[in-house]
Coordinates of C-alpha atoms and ligand atoms in Angstrom, one line a residue:
M1 CA 173.0 131.7 132.3
C2 CA 172.2 134.0 129.8
G3 CA 169.4 135.8 130.3
I4 CA 167.2 137.2 127.3
V5 CA 164.3 139.5 127.0
G6 CA 162.1 140.9 124.4
I7 CA 159.9 143.9 123.9
L8 CA 156.9 144.6 121.4
G9 CA 156.3 148.3 123.2
A10 CA 154.1 151.0 121.9
K11 CA 157.1 153.5 122.3
P12 CA 160.7 153.0 121.8
V13 CA 161.9 149.6 124.1
A14 CA 165.4 150.4 124.6
G15 CA 165.4 151.8 128.2
D16 CA 162.7 148.9 129.0
L17 CA 165.2 146.3 127.7
V18 CA 168.1 147.6 129.9
D19 CA 165.9 148.1 132.8
A20 CA 164.4 144.1 132.2
L21 CA 168.6 142.9 131.4
R22 CA 169.5 144.4 135.0
R23 CA 167.2 142.1 136.4
L24 CA 169.0 139.5 134.4
E25 CA 172.4 140.1 135.0
Y26 CA 172.4 137.2 137.9
R27 CA 172.4 135.3 134.7
G28 CA 174.9 136.2 133.0
Y29 CA 177.5 139.7 132.5
D30 CA 180.2 138.8 130.2
S31 CA 178.4 141.3 127.6
A32 CA 175.2 142.5 127.0
G33 CA 173.5 143.9 123.8
I34 CA 170.0 144.7 122.1
A35 CA 168.7 145.4 118.8
T36 CA 165.8 146.9 117.7
V37 CA 163.5 147.3 114.5
E38 CA 163.7 151.5 113.6
N39 CA 162.0 151.7 110.5
G40 CA 162.1 149.0 108.8
H41 CA 165.4 148.5 109.7
L42 CA 167.2 146.3 112.4
D43 CA 170.1 147.8 114.7
R44 CA 172.3 147.3 117.5
R45 CA 174.4 148.1 120.3
R46 CA 176.5 145.6 122.3
A47 CA 179.2 145.9 125.0
E48 CA 181.6 143.6 126.7
G49 CA 181.3 143.3 130.5
K50 CA 178.6 144.3 132.5
L51 CA 175.2 146.0 131.6
K52 CA 177.0 149.8 132.0
N53 CA 178.9 149.3 129.1
L54 CA 176.1 148.8 127.5
E55 CA 173.9 151.5 128.9
L56 CA 176.9 153.9 128.2
R57 CA 176.7 153.1 124.8
L58 CA 173.2 153.3 124.4
S59 CA 173.2 157.0 126.1
N60 CA 176.0 158.3 123.2
H61 CA 174.6 155.9 120.6
P62 CA 170.3 155.5 121.4
L63 CA 167.7 153.2 119.2
Q64 CA 164.3 154.2 118.9
G65 CA 162.9 151.1 117.7
R66 CA 159.5 149.9 119.3
A67 CA 160.4 145.8 118.9
G68 CA 163.2 144.6 120.2
I69 CA 165.5 142.0 122.1
G70 CA 168.3 141.8 124.3
H71 CA 170.6 139.7 125.9
T72 CA 173.0 139.9 129.2
R73 CA 175.6 136.8 128.0
W74 CA 177.3 133.8 130.1
A75 CA 180.0 132.8 127.1
T76 CA 180.2 129.2 126.2
H77 CA 181.3 128.9 122.7
G78 CA 183.4 132.0 122.1
R79 CA 185.0 134.1 124.2
P80 CA 182.7 137.4 126.1
V81 CA 183.9 139.7 123.8
E82 CA 181.7 142.0 121.7
R83 CA 181.9 140.3 118.6
N84 CA 180.5 137.0 120.0
A85 CA 177.9 139.7 122.2
H86 CA 174.4 139.2 121.1
P87 CA 172.2 139.8 119.6
H88 CA 173.3 138.2 116.1
M89 CA 172.7 140.2 113.3
N90 CA 172.1 140.7 109.6
G91 CA 169.9 142.8 107.6
R92 CA 166.9 140.8 108.0
V93 CA 167.2 138.8 111.2
A94 CA 168.6 138.9 115.2
V95 CA 169.1 136.6 117.4
V96 CA 169.1 136.2 121.4
H97 CA 169.6 132.5 122.8
N98 CA 170.0 130.7 125.9
G99 CA 171.7 127.7 126.0
I100 CA 173.5 125.7 123.5
I101 CA 173.0 124.2 120.2
E102 CA 174.3 121.1 120.0
N103 CA 174.4 120.3 116.4
F104 CA 175.6 123.5 115.4
Q105 CA 179.1 122.3 113.9
E106 CA 177.3 120.1 111.7
L107 CA 174.5 123.0 111.0
K108 CA 177.2 125.6 109.9
G109 CA 179.5 123.0 107.9
E110 CA 176.0 123.0 105.6
L111 CA 175.4 127.1 106.2
A112 CA 179.2 127.9 105.2
A113 CA 179.1 125.8 102.1
K114 CA 176.2 127.3 101.0
G115 CA 178.0 130.7 100.6
H116 CA 176.6 132.2 104.5
E117 CA 180.1 133.8 106.1
F118 CA 180.5 133.7 109.8
Q119 CA 181.2 136.3 111.7
T120 CA 181.7 134.8 115.7
E121 CA 182.9 132.1 117.6
T122 CA 179.3 130.8 119.0
D123 CA 177.1 128.7 117.9
T124 CA 174.2 131.2 118.4
E125 CA 175.1 132.5 114.5
T126 CA 174.2 129.3 113.4
V127 CA 170.2 130.0 113.9
L128 CA 170.9 133.4 112.1
H129 CA 172.4 131.7 109.4
L130 CA 170.0 129.1 109.2
V131 CA 166.4 131.3 109.5
T132 CA 168.2 133.6 107.2
D133 CA 168.5 130.7 104.5
Y134 CA 165.0 129.7 105.2
L135 CA 163.6 133.8 104.7
D136 CA 166.3 133.4 101.2
Q137 CA 164.2 130.6 100.2
G138 CA 161.4 133.1 100.1
L139 CA 160.0 131.7 103.1
P140 CA 158.1 134.4 105.1
P141 CA 159.1 135.3 109.0
V142 CA 157.4 132.6 111.3
E143 CA 158.0 129.7 108.8
A144 CA 161.9 130.5 108.5
A145 CA 161.9 130.3 112.0
R146 CA 159.7 127.2 112.3
M147 CA 161.8 125.4 109.7
A148 CA 164.7 126.8 112.0
L149 CA 163.7 125.8 114.5
E150 CA 163.0 121.8 113.3
R151 CA 166.5 121.7 112.5
L152 CA 168.0 122.2 116.4
S153 CA 169.4 120.2 119.1
G154 CA 170.4 121.1 122.1
A155 CA 168.8 123.4 125.0
F156 CA 167.7 126.8 124.4
A157 CA 165.6 129.6 124.3
L158 CA 165.7 131.6 121.3
G159 CA 163.6 135.4 121.4
L160 CA 164.0 136.7 117.3
I161 CA 163.2 139.8 115.4
F162 CA 162.7 140.8 111.6
A163 CA 164.1 143.3 110.0
G164 CA 160.6 144.9 107.9
H165 CA 158.4 143.6 111.0
D166 CA 157.8 146.0 113.2
N167 CA 155.4 143.7 115.3
L168 CA 155.9 140.4 115.4
M169 CA 158.5 138.6 117.5
I170 CA 158.9 134.7 117.9
G171 CA 160.3 133.0 121.2
A172 CA 161.1 129.4 120.8
R173 CA 162.2 127.1 123.9
Q174 CA 163.5 123.6 124.8
G175 CA 165.1 123.6 127.7
P176 CA 166.1 126.8 129.2
P177 CA 162.9 128.7 130.6
L178 CA 161.2 131.3 128.9
A179 CA 158.0 133.3 129.7
V180 CA 155.2 135.5 127.2
G181 CA 154.0 138.8 130.0
H182 CA 150.9 140.3 128.2
G183 CA 150.9 143.9 128.6
E184 CA 148.3 146.8 127.4
G185 CA 149.2 146.3 124.0
E186 CA 152.0 145.4 124.6
M187 CA 153.9 141.7 124.8
Y188 CA 157.2 141.3 126.5
L189 CA 158.9 137.7 126.6
G190 CA 161.5 137.0 129.5
S191 CA 164.0 134.5 131.0
D192 CA 162.3 134.9 133.6
A193 CA 158.9 136.7 135.6
I194 CA 161.5 138.9 137.5
A195 CA 163.0 140.6 134.3
L196 CA 159.4 141.0 133.0
A197 CA 157.9 141.9 136.6
P198 CA 157.6 146.2 136.3
F199 CA 156.0 146.3 132.9
T200 CA 153.3 143.1 133.6
D201 CA 152.4 140.4 136.2
M202 CA 150.4 138.2 133.5
V203 CA 152.8 135.4 132.6
T204 CA 152.3 132.6 130.0
Y205 CA 155.3 130.0 131.0
L206 CA 156.3 128.8 127.8
E207 CA 156.7 124.6 128.1
D208 CA 159.5 122.8 126.2
G209 CA 159.4 122.6 122.4
D210 CA 157.0 125.3 122.3
W211 CA 157.7 128.3 120.6
V212 CA 155.3 131.6 120.5
V213 CA 154.5 134.0 117.7
L214 CA 154.4 137.2 119.7
T215 CA 152.4 140.6 118.0
R216 CA 151.4 143.4 120.4
E217 CA 147.6 142.2 119.7
G218 CA 148.4 138.8 121.8
A219 CA 150.6 135.6 121.8
E220 CA 150.3 132.3 119.3
I221 CA 151.7 129.5 121.0
H222 CA 152.9 126.0 119.2
D223 CA 153.7 122.9 120.6
M224 CA 156.7 121.0 119.3
T225 CA 154.8 119.5 116.4
G226 CA 153.4 122.4 115.2
R227 CA 150.2 123.0 116.5
R228 CA 148.8 125.6 118.3
V229 CA 148.1 124.6 122.3
E230 CA 147.0 127.0 124.9
R231 CA 149.3 127.8 127.6
P232 CA 147.2 129.4 131.2
M233 CA 148.0 132.7 131.7
V234 CA 149.1 133.6 135.5
K235 CA 149.5 136.1 137.6
S236 CA 152.9 136.5 139.3
I237 CA 154.2 136.9 142.3
A238 CA 157.6 138.0 141.1
S239 CA 157.8 142.0 142.3
A240 CA 160.0 144.6 141.5
L241 CA 160.7 145.5 144.8
L242 CA 161.4 142.1 145.8
V243 CA 165.3 142.4 143.6
D244 CA 166.2 145.7 145.1
K245 CA 169.0 146.1 147.6
G246 CA 167.4 148.5 149.9
N247 CA 170.0 149.7 152.5
Y248 CA 173.0 146.6 152.0
R249 CA 176.2 146.6 149.4
H250 CA 175.7 143.6 148.0
F251 CA 172.4 141.6 147.5
M252 CA 174.5 138.8 149.2
A253 CA 174.8 140.7 152.2
K254 CA 171.1 141.5 152.1
E255 CA 169.8 137.9 151.1
I256 CA 172.3 136.6 154.3
H257 CA 170.4 139.3 156.1
E258 CA 167.0 137.9 154.7
Q259 CA 167.4 134.5 157.0
P260 CA 165.7 134.4 160.0
E261 CA 162.4 136.1 158.2
V262 CA 162.4 133.3 155.1
I263 CA 163.0 130.4 157.6
G264 CA 160.6 131.5 159.3
H265 CA 158.6 131.7 156.4
T266 CA 159.6 128.7 155.5
L267 CA 159.4 126.6 158.8
A268 CA 155.6 128.3 159.5
N269 CA 154.5 126.2 155.7
Y270 CA 155.6 122.9 157.2
L271 CA 155.5 123.0 160.8
D272 CA 152.1 123.9 163.1
M273 CA 154.1 125.2 165.5
A274 CA 151.6 125.7 168.3
A275 CA 151.0 121.6 168.2
G276 CA 154.5 121.1 167.4
K277 CA 154.1 118.5 165.0
V278 CA 155.2 118.4 160.9
V279 CA 152.5 119.3 158.7
F280 CA 153.7 118.0 155.3
P281 CA 152.2 117.9 152.0
E282 CA 151.1 114.3 150.9
L283 CA 154.0 113.0 148.8
G284 CA 151.6 110.4 146.8
A285 CA 153.4 108.0 149.0
D286 CA 153.5 106.1 151.9
L287 CA 156.1 107.6 153.4
A288 CA 156.5 104.3 155.9
K289 CA 157.1 102.1 152.7
I290 CA 159.4 104.4 151.0
S291 CA 162.6 101.9 150.9
R292 CA 165.5 104.6 150.0
V293 CA 165.5 108.1 149.3
T294 CA 168.0 109.5 146.0
I295 CA 168.8 112.9 146.2
S296 CA 170.3 114.7 144.0
A297 CA 171.9 118.6 143.1
C298 CA 174.5 120.4 142.0
G299 CA 176.8 123.0 144.2
T300 CA 175.3 124.4 147.3
A301 CA 171.6 122.6 146.8
H302 CA 174.2 119.5 146.9
Y303 CA 175.0 120.6 150.0
A304 CA 172.0 120.8 151.3
G305 CA 170.9 117.6 150.1
L306 CA 173.9 115.9 152.1
V307 CA 172.6 117.7 155.4
G308 CA 169.6 116.2 154.3
K309 CA 170.8 112.4 154.1
Y310 CA 172.8 113.3 158.0
W311 CA 169.1 113.8 159.4
L312 CA 167.0 110.9 156.9
E313 CA 169.4 108.4 158.2
R314 CA 169.7 109.5 162.0
Y315 CA 166.3 111.1 162.4
A316 CA 164.1 109.4 159.8
R317 CA 166.5 105.4 160.0
I318 CA 166.2 105.3 156.3
P319 CA 168.9 104.7 153.4
V320 CA 169.9 107.7 151.1
E321 CA 171.4 107.4 148.1
I322 CA 173.3 111.5 147.1
D323 CA 175.0 112.2 144.7
I324 CA 175.9 115.8 142.0
A325 CA 173.4 115.5 139.9
S326 CA 175.9 116.1 136.9
E327 CA 177.2 112.2 138.1
F328 CA 174.2 110.9 138.9
R329 CA 172.6 111.3 135.5
Y330 CA 174.6 109.1 133.8
R331 CA 175.8 105.9 136.7
E332 CA 173.1 104.1 135.7
S333 CA 172.2 103.6 138.9
P334 CA 169.8 101.1 140.1
L335 CA 166.7 102.3 141.9
P336 CA 164.5 100.5 143.9
E337 CA 161.0 100.0 143.8
D338 CA 158.8 102.1 146.4
G339 CA 161.7 105.0 146.1
L340 CA 161.2 108.6 146.7
A341 CA 163.8 111.2 144.7
I342 CA 164.4 114.1 146.0
F343 CA 165.4 116.8 143.7
V344 CA 167.3 120.0 145.3
S345 CA 167.2 123.9 143.3
Q346 CA 167.2 127.1 143.9
S347 CA 166.5 128.0 139.8
G348 CA 164.3 124.7 139.0
E349 CA 166.1 124.7 136.1
T350 CA 169.6 123.3 136.6
A351 CA 170.1 121.2 133.8
D352 CA 171.9 118.7 135.0
T353 CA 169.0 118.4 138.2
L354 CA 166.8 118.0 135.7
A355 CA 167.9 115.3 133.6
S356 CA 168.3 113.2 136.8
L357 CA 164.7 113.9 137.7
R358 CA 163.5 112.6 134.2
Y359 CA 165.6 109.5 134.6
C360 CA 164.1 109.0 137.9
K361 CA 160.6 109.5 136.8
A362 CA 161.3 106.5 133.9
G363 CA 162.7 104.6 137.0
G364 CA 159.2 104.7 138.4
Q365 CA 160.3 106.8 141.8
R366 CA 158.2 109.0 143.6
I367 CA 159.2 112.6 142.4
A368 CA 159.8 115.8 144.8
S369 CA 161.5 118.7 144.3
V370 CA 162.7 121.5 146.5
V371 CA 162.6 124.2 144.5
N372 CA 162.8 128.5 144.8
V373 CA 160.8 128.9 141.7
R374 CA 157.9 127.4 142.2
S375 CA 157.4 127.9 138.0
S376 CA 160.6 126.6 137.5
T377 CA 160.5 122.8 135.5
I378 CA 161.7 121.0 138.2
A379 CA 158.9 121.9 139.8
R380 CA 156.8 121.3 137.3
E381 CA 157.4 118.2 136.2
S382 CA 158.0 116.7 139.3
H383 CA 155.1 115.0 141.4
V384 CA 155.1 117.4 144.3
I385 CA 156.8 120.2 145.1
L386 CA 158.7 121.2 148.3
P387 CA 158.6 125.0 147.8
T388 CA 160.8 127.3 149.5
L389 CA 159.9 130.8 151.0
A390 CA 163.7 132.4 149.9
G391 CA 161.9 135.0 147.5
P392 CA 164.5 135.6 145.0
E393 CA 167.8 135.3 145.2
I394 CA 169.7 137.5 143.1
G395 CA 173.6 137.3 144.6
V396 CA 175.4 134.3 142.7
A397 CA 176.6 132.8 145.7
S398 CA 173.6 131.0 147.6
T399 CA 172.9 132.1 151.0
K400 CA 168.9 132.2 151.9
A401 CA 167.8 129.2 149.5
F402 CA 170.4 127.0 151.1
T403 CA 169.4 127.3 154.6
C404 CA 165.7 127.6 153.1
Q405 CA 166.3 124.2 151.4
L406 CA 167.6 122.7 155.7
S407 CA 164.7 124.1 156.5
V408 CA 162.2 122.3 154.4
L409 CA 164.7 118.6 154.5
A410 CA 164.8 119.3 158.0
C411 CA 160.6 119.0 158.5
L412 CA 161.1 116.0 155.6
A413 CA 162.9 114.3 157.9
I414 CA 160.7 114.5 161.2
A415 CA 157.6 113.8 158.5
I416 CA 160.0 110.8 157.6
G417 CA 160.6 109.7 160.9
R418 CA 157.4 109.7 162.2
A419 CA 155.7 108.0 159.5
R420 CA 157.9 105.4 159.8
G421 CA 157.9 105.1 163.3
A422 CA 161.3 106.3 163.9
V423 CA 160.7 109.6 165.4
G424 CA 158.1 109.0 168.4
A425 CA 155.4 112.4 169.3
D426 CA 157.9 113.4 172.1
Q427 CA 161.1 113.7 169.9
E428 CA 158.5 115.5 167.2
K429 CA 158.1 117.6 169.6
E430 CA 161.3 118.5 170.8
L431 CA 163.3 118.9 166.9
V432 CA 160.1 121.2 166.2
R433 CA 160.9 123.1 169.2
A434 CA 164.4 123.5 168.2
L435 CA 163.5 124.6 164.5
T436 CA 160.9 126.9 165.8
E437 CA 164.1 128.7 167.4
V438 CA 166.5 129.1 164.4
P439 CA 165.4 132.7 163.9
R440 CA 165.8 133.6 167.3
H441 CA 168.9 132.2 166.8
L442 CA 170.3 133.5 163.5
T443 CA 169.3 137.1 164.6
T444 CA 171.8 136.6 167.4
I445 CA 174.4 135.1 164.9
L446 CA 174.0 138.5 162.8
R447 CA 174.9 140.8 165.6
S448 CA 178.1 139.8 166.1
E449 CA 179.0 140.8 162.2
S450 CA 181.6 143.2 162.9
L451 CA 183.9 139.7 164.3
Y452 CA 184.0 138.5 160.8
E453 CA 184.6 141.8 159.2
S454 CA 187.9 141.5 162.0
L455 CA 188.4 137.9 160.2
A456 CA 188.7 138.7 156.7
V457 CA 191.5 141.4 157.3
S458 CA 193.6 138.4 158.2
L459 CA 192.0 135.5 155.9
H460 CA 192.1 137.4 152.4
K461 CA 195.9 137.5 152.9
A462 CA 195.3 133.8 152.7
K463 CA 196.4 131.9 149.3
D464 CA 194.2 128.5 150.7
V465 CA 191.6 127.9 153.6
L466 CA 190.5 124.1 154.4
Y467 CA 187.5 124.1 156.3
L468 CA 186.7 121.0 158.4
G469 CA 183.2 119.6 160.1
R470 CA 182.2 115.9 160.9
G471 CA 178.8 114.7 160.8
P472 CA 176.0 117.2 159.5
S473 CA 178.6 119.9 160.0
Y474 CA 181.0 118.0 157.4
P475 CA 179.0 119.4 154.6
I476 CA 178.7 123.0 156.3
A477 CA 182.4 123.1 155.9
L478 CA 182.2 122.0 152.4
E479 CA 179.8 124.7 151.8
G480 CA 181.6 127.3 153.6
A481 CA 185.0 126.4 151.3
L482 CA 182.8 126.5 147.8
K483 CA 181.6 130.1 149.6
L484 CA 185.0 131.6 150.0
K485 CA 186.5 130.5 146.4
E486 CA 183.1 131.4 144.7
I487 CA 183.5 134.9 145.7
S488 CA 186.9 136.0 146.7
Y489 CA 188.7 133.2 144.1
I490 CA 191.1 132.2 147.6
H491 CA 191.5 128.3 146.9
A492 CA 189.3 126.8 149.8
E493 CA 188.7 123.0 150.1
G494 CA 186.2 121.5 152.8
Y495 CA 187.0 118.3 154.5
A496 CA 185.5 115.4 156.7
A497 CA 187.3 116.1 160.0
G498 CA 188.2 112.6 160.3
E499 CA 189.6 113.1 156.8
L500 CA 192.8 115.6 157.4
K501 CA 195.3 113.0 158.6
H502 CA 194.8 110.8 155.5
G503 CA 196.3 113.2 153.0
P504 CA 194.9 117.0 153.1
I505 CA 197.0 117.5 157.1
A506 CA 199.9 117.8 154.4
L507 CA 199.0 121.2 153.0
I508 CA 199.3 122.9 157.0
D509 CA 201.4 125.2 157.5
E510 CA 201.1 128.6 159.7
N511 CA 200.1 130.2 156.5
V512 CA 196.5 127.5 156.0
P513 CA 194.0 129.0 158.1
V514 CA 191.6 126.6 158.8
V515 CA 188.0 126.8 159.7
V516 CA 186.6 124.3 162.3
V517 CA 183.3 124.5 162.2
A518 CA 182.4 121.9 165.3
P519 CA 179.0 122.7 167.4
E520 CA 179.5 120.8 170.6
N521 CA 178.0 117.3 170.7
D522 CA 178.0 113.8 170.4
L523 CA 181.4 114.3 167.9
F524 CA 183.0 117.7 169.5
E525 CA 185.7 115.5 171.1
K526 CA 186.3 113.5 168.1
T527 CA 187.0 117.3 165.6
V528 CA 188.7 118.3 168.6
S529 CA 191.4 116.0 168.2
N530 CA 191.5 117.2 164.6
M531 CA 192.0 120.8 165.2
Q532 CA 195.0 119.6 167.9
E533 CA 196.4 117.6 164.8
V534 CA 196.2 121.0 163.1
A535 CA 197.4 123.4 165.8
A536 CA 200.3 121.1 166.1
R537 CA 201.4 121.7 162.3
G538 CA 201.0 125.6 163.4
G539 CA 197.7 125.5 161.3
Q540 CA 195.9 128.7 162.2
I541 CA 192.4 127.8 163.7
I542 CA 189.5 129.7 163.1
L543 CA 186.6 127.6 165.6
I544 CA 183.2 128.0 164.9
S545 CA 181.5 126.4 168.0
D546 CA 179.1 126.9 170.6
A547 CA 182.0 125.8 173.3
T548 CA 183.6 127.6 175.3
P549 CA 187.6 128.7 173.7
D550 CA 188.8 126.9 176.6
K551 CA 187.4 123.4 175.4
A552 CA 189.5 123.8 172.2
G553 CA 192.5 123.1 174.2
C554 CA 194.7 124.5 171.8
K555 CA 195.4 127.9 170.6
L556 CA 192.6 129.4 168.3
Q557 CA 193.4 132.2 166.0
T558 CA 190.0 133.2 166.2
H559 CA 186.9 131.8 168.3
L560 CA 183.3 132.5 166.9
Q561 CA 181.0 131.8 169.4
M562 CA 178.0 130.1 168.4
P563 CA 174.6 130.2 171.0
H564 CA 173.6 127.0 172.5
A565 CA 171.6 124.8 170.6
H566 CA 169.6 121.7 169.8
P567 CA 172.0 119.6 167.7
F568 CA 169.4 118.7 165.5
I569 CA 169.4 123.0 164.0
S570 CA 173.0 123.2 164.3
P571 CA 173.3 122.6 159.8
L572 CA 171.1 125.8 159.7
L573 CA 172.8 128.0 162.2
Y574 CA 176.5 127.3 161.4
A575 CA 175.7 127.6 157.6
V576 CA 175.5 131.7 158.4
P577 CA 179.2 132.1 159.8
V578 CA 180.1 130.4 156.6
Q579 CA 178.1 132.9 154.5
L580 CA 180.0 135.5 157.0
I581 CA 183.3 134.4 156.3
A582 CA 183.6 134.3 152.9
Y583 CA 181.2 137.8 152.5
H584 CA 183.4 140.3 154.2
T585 CA 186.8 138.3 152.4
A586 CA 185.3 139.0 149.2
V587 CA 184.7 142.9 150.8
V588 CA 187.8 143.0 151.7
M589 CA 189.3 141.9 148.4
G590 CA 187.3 143.9 146.2
T591 CA 186.0 141.3 144.2
D592 CA 182.2 141.3 142.9
V593 CA 180.4 140.0 145.0
D594 CA 176.7 139.5 143.6
Q595 CA 178.0 138.8 140.2
P596 CA 181.9 136.8 140.6
R597 CA 183.6 136.0 137.4
N598 CA 182.7 133.1 135.2
L599 CA 179.7 132.0 137.1
A600 CA 176.1 132.4 136.6
K601 CA 173.0 132.4 138.7
S602 CA 171.0 129.5 136.5
V603 CA 173.5 126.6 135.3
T604 CA 171.0 125.8 132.1
V605 CA 173.8 124.0 130.3
E606 CA 175.8 120.6 131.0
Ligands
M6R1 O1 169.6 126.8 141.2 P1 170.5 125.2 142.1 O2 170.6 125.5 143.3 O3 170.2 124.4 141.3 O4 171.9 125.9 141.3 C1 173.0 124.6 142.0 C2 174.2 125.5 142.2 O5 174.5 126.1 140.7 C3 174.7 126.5 142.6 O6 174.3 126.1 144.4 C4 175.7 126.9 143.1 O7 176.2 126.0 143.6 C5 175.5 128.7 144.4 N1 176.7 129.3 143.0 C6 176.3 128.5 145.2 O8 176.5 129.9 145.2

């Protein structure tokens, strides 16, 4: 969603605000803006589109204030045009906002009746008028902000500065994350620690309902009841260097290539490789007694969970219930006694996943989260964190976070299987050995990237692409289709191969490429039959398999040869070719790979 930043600096802050926004741009990139207090007056620059447009505007019309706020927008209310870009501002106050003010219509009606004139289509503008209304009543800025916050409902992170107050900034958090950064005679506010990484590594994460009064001397934090509270200052591990593209053309390419390394780190966190055992953190529940596992997540993280279901059911012999979080949260699903609920999220901030977590927690489930951001809300509200060690993922299309999520879920399946007696010591050794081979196999797969470049040249002409897979390859087919549509804008669908004849086969003709994810396992022959049904109707087959092409028994447009490996680790390996197909197709099409249209990295609204 949107990214917000604020700086109370010792020198003019516009340059640093833009620098921070650059690191937040992955959260939203419809428009951007900054406002500063200069000689007691508020002034702002905004621009539609990418941050570079704002930079250009600032180079022609610089801002000199030492107190400022900035914003990069993912539009919710109001079109992505300059008029709706943040900061919203009048002569007295400027505001940046991430999230949704749910009662904005009601507030807007009330404020309009009092004579406030609205200039934008945004929900955020109500915050501006509300604070101004309290200032008009004679309240000082901090009090006016406090009163306004009490009236707001919804999910929001806010940053406010005031005319005539060069040493004051208010931040507030209800839902979306907000961090306070502590510098030497300077203070910062940011949607995440990565934004603040070049300025400070000492951060305080606000809790839900907190609001903070910042001056250059420090931060006074209040909880939702208005009580002064202390929140810990922690050393952030976000480093400015980690969010560099290196020699890669896109973050996504870098992140795809980082997978052997980050999967290695993640596995090392859960495996004793020498002993051939899984070493899992205490879940605080007797794994042998868990009655059911409930998994909930969104998008790519949901597909990771779906692979987890196949693994948990097959290897741990435990029933698994899984749903996308936006559905699960409202389904009123009955929850079992002794249930374990797992939430998978790269950002740890996805609103629907968080709401599902709270539902399960209220329903007495043991809560474990597979998250990449350990300081995130989902992590903090879980009983146990099962971290992925993917490092910051900047490309909006998730790649390395996905395979690291798979790595954790694979280890979890072994751990639960062992506790339930479904996985014996020998099988555990075999599965652990297979997992340790993943980084090596991925390195091999990544060496054949030129094949994907050639494939993309033909694939980019397609209007529709189908992805097929069976068993744990089915979620990989879904993930492949999601990746392709996200970044190349080509319509793509993933299907369970066996489902093809129940409808989707009607779409097949010689113009429809069909990507078949088919490791040579116990389901391979079945998938081959489905592939032949496609071939008989002229479909262009792209087979991803460790089987030799002759085993397909039909004409292939492309065969992407995979290394032979244990069937357990296939999802981890086959995830990478579908990422490479999407990436290279998008590159040929010339789309904005890292910041595809309409998407945002962290979805903190429903
Ligand atoms: O941060 P999360 O893992 O909770 O995000 C969930 C989805 O929004 C995310 O996976 C999304 O589908 C990605 N853009 C997919 O590439």
